mmCIF file of C-alpha atoms in Angstrom:
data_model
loop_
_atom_site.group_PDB
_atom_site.id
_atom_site.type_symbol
_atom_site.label_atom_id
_atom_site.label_comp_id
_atom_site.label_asym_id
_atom_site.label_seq_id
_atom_site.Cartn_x
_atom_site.Cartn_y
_atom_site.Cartn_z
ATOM 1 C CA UNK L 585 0.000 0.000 0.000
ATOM 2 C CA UNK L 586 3.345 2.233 -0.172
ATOM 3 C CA UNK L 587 2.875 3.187 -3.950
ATOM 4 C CA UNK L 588 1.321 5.780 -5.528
ATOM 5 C CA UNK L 589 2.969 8.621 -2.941
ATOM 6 C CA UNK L 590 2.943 11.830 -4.714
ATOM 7 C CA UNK L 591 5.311 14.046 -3.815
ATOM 8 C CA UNK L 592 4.152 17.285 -1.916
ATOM 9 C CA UNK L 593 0.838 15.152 -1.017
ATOM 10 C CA UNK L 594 -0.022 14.407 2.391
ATOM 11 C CA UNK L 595 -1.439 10.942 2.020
ATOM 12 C CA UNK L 596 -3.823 8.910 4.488
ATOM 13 C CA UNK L 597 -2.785 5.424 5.857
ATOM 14 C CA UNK L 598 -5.113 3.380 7.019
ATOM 15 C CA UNK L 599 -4.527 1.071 10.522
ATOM 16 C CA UNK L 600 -3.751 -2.141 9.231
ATOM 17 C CA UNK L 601 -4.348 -6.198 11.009
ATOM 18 C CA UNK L 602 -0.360 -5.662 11.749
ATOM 19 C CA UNK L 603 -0.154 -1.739 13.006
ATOM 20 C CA UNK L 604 -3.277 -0.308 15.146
ATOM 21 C CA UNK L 605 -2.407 3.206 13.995
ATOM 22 C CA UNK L 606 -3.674 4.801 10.771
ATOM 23 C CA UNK L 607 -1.360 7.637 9.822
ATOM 24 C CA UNK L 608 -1.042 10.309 7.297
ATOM 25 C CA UNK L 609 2.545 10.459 5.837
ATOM 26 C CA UNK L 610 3.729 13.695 3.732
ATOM 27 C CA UNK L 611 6.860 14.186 1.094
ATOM 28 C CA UNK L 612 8.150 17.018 -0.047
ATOM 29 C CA UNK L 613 7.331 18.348 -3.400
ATOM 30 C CA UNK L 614 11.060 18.264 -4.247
ATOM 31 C CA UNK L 615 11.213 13.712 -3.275
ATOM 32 C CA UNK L 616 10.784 12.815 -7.072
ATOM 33 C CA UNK L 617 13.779 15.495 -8.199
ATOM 34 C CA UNK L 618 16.667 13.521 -6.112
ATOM 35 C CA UNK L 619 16.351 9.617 -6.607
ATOM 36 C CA UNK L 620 19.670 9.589 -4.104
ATOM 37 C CA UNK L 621 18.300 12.275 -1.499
ATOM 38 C CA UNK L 622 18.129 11.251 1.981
ATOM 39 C CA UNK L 623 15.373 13.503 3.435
ATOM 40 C CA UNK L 624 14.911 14.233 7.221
ATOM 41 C CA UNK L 625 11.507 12.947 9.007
ATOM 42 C CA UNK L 626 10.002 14.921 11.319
ATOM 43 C CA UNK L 627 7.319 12.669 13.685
ATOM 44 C CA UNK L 628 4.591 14.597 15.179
ATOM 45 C CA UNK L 629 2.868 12.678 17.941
ATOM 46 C CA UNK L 630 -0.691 14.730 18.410
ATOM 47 C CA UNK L 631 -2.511 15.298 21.742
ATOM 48 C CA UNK L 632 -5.918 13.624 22.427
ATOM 49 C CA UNK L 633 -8.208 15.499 21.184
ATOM 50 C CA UNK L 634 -6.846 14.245 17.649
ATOM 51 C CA UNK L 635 -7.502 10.641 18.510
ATOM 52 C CA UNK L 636 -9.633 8.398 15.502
ATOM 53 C CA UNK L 637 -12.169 8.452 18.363
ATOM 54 C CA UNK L 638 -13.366 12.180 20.315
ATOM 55 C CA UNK L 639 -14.168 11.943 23.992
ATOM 56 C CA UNK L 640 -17.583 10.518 23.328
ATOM 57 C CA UNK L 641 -16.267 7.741 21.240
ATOM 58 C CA UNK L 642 -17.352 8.622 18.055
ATOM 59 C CA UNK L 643 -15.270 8.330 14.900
ATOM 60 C CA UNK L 644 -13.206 11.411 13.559
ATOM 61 C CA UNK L 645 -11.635 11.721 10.357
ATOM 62 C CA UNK L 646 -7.951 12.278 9.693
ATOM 63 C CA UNK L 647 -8.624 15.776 9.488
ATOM 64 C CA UNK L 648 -8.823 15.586 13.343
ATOM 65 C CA UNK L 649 -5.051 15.775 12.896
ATOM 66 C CA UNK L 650 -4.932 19.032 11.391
ATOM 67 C CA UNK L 651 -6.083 20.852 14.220
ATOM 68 C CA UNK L 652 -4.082 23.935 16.379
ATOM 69 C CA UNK L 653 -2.081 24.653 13.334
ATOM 70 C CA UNK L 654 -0.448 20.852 13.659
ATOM 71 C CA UNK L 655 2.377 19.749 11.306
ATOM 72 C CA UNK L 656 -0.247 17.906 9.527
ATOM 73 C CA UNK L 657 -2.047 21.224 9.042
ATOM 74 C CA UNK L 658 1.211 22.510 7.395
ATOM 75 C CA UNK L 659 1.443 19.359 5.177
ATOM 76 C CA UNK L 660 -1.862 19.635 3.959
ATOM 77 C CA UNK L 661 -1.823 23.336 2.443
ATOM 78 C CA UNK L 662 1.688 22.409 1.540
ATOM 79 C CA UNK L 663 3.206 24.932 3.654
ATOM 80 C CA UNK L 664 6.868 26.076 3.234
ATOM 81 C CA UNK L 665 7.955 25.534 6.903
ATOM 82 C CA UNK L 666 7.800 21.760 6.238
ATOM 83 C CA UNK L 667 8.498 21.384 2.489
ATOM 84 C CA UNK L 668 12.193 19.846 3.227
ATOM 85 C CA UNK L 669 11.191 16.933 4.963
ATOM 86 C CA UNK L 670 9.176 13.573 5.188
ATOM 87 C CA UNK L 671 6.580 14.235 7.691
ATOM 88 C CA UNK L 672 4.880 11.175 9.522
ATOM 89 C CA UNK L 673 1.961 11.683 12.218
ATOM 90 C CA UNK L 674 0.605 8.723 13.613
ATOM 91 C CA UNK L 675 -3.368 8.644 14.862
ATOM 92 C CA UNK L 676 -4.278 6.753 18.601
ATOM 93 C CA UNK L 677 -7.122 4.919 17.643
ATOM 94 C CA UNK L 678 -9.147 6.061 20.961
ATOM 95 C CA UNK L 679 -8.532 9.251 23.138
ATOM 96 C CA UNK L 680 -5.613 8.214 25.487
ATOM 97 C CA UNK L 681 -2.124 8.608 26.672
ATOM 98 C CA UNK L 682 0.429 7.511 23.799
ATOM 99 C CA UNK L 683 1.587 3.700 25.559
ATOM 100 C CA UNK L 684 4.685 1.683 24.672
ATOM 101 C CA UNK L 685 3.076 -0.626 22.209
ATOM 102 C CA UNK L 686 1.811 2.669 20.272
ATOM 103 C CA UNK L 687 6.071 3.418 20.535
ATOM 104 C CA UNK L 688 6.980 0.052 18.381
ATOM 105 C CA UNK L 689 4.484 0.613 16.182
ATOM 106 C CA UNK L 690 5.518 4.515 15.344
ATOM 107 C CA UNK L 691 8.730 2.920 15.146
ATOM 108 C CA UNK L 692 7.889 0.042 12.578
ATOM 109 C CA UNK L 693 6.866 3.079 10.983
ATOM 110 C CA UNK L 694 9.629 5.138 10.710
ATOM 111 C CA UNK L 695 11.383 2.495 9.476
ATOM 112 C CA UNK L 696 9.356 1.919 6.499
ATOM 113 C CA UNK L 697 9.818 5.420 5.610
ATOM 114 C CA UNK L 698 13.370 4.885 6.275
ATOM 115 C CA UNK L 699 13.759 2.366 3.734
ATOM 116 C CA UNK L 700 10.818 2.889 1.363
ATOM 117 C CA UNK L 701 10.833 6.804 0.919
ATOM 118 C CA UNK L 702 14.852 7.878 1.559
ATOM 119 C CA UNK L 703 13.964 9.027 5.400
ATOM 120 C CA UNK L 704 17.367 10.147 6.919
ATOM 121 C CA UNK L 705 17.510 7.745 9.945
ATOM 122 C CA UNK L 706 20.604 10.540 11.442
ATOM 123 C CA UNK L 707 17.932 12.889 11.379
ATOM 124 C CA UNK L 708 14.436 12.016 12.828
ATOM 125 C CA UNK L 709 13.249 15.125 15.056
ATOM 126 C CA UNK L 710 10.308 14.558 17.456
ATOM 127 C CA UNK L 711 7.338 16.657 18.227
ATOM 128 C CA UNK L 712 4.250 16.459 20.000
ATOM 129 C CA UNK L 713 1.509 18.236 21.075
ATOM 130 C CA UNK L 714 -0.408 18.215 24.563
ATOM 131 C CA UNK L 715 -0.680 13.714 25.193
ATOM 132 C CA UNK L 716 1.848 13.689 22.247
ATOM 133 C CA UNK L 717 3.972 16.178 24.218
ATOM 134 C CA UNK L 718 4.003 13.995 27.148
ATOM 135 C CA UNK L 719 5.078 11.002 24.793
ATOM 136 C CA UNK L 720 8.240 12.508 22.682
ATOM 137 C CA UNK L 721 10.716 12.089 26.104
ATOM 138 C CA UNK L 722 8.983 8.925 26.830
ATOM 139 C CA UNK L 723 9.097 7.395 23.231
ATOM 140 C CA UNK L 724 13.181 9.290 23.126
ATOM 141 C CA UNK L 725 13.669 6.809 26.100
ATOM 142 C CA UNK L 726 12.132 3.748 24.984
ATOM 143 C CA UNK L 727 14.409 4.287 21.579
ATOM 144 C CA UNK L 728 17.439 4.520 23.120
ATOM 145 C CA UNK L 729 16.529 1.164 24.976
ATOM 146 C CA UNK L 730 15.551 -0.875 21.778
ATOM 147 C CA UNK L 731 18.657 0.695 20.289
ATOM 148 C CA UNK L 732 20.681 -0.705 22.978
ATOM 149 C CA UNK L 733 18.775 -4.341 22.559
ATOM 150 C CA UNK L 734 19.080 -3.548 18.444
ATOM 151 C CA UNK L 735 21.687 -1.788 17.067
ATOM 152 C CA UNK L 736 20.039 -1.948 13.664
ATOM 153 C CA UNK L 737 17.106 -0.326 14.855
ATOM 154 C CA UNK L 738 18.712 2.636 16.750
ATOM 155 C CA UNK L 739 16.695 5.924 15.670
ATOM 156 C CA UNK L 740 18.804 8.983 16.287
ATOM 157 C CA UNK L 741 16.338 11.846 17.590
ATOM 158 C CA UNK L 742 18.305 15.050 15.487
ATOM 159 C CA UNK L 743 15.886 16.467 18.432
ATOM 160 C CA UNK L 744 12.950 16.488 21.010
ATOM 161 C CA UNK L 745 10.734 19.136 21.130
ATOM 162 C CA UNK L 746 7.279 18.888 23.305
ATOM 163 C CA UNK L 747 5.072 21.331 23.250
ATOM 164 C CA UNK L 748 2.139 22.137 25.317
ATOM 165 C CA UNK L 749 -0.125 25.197 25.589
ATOM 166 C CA UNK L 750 -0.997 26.220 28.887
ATOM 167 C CA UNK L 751 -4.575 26.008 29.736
#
């Protein structure tokens, strides 16, 4: 299901029998000019009012990602502060804390855009937002564990940035 990725498209990825999170996955409009190009990946975990389910547990659409002027937002209208790398933002399927098993499957899914579109494993920077916030040191710790256990799966975090708006 990996084909058919036009560059400078944001494109929607369903949750599969073999990954419980559906994600949207941007590439620069520039991917198709450089066959060789390594591009960085920028992972934005969201918060939960962005979850597949809302509060009530009714389905949203990936659209909920977009919201509070999200990296996903930027991808969508194909804005210039992300044009110059691979953008990847996971969706919870329900309204909760990000949990370790939500951690190996982000990471199963860096690694596909690692080896199917050129991701720059050297530089992977992490962002969230609010829950996702609350996840990027957590997730930046569990890495550096599995990278200890599996050298071939180290991720190197280029950096960590939570953010969370004070309420």
């Amino acid at each position: 299901p990996m084909d058919n990725h036009t560059p400078g498209e944001q494109k929607r990825y369903p949750s599969t029998e073999e990954n419980h999170l559906r994600y949207l996955l941007y590439l620069p409009p520039a991917f198709g000019n450089s066959p060789e190009k390594r591009w960085p990946v920028l992972c934005f975990l969201h918060g939960g009012g962005e979850a597949a389910q809302n509060k009530a547990g009714e389905a949203q659409p990936f659209e909920a990602l977009m919201n509070h002027g999200s990296p996903a937002w930027h991808c969508e209208i194909n804005s210039p502060l992300i044009r110059d790398f691979i953008v990847l933002t996971p969706q919870l399927p329900v309204r909760r804390q990000w949990t370790l098993p939500d951690f190996e499957q982000t990471e199963k899914i860096l690694r596909t855009v690692y080896k199917n579109f050129r991701g720059d494993p050297g530089r992977t920077f992490l962002t969230g937002f609010s829950y996702g916030a609350k996840a990027v040191f957590d997730f930046a710790v569990w890495a550096e564990g599995l990278s200890e256990r599996d050298p071939a799966r180290t991720v190197s975090w280029a950096a960590l940035w939570p953010v969370d708006e004070a309420n």
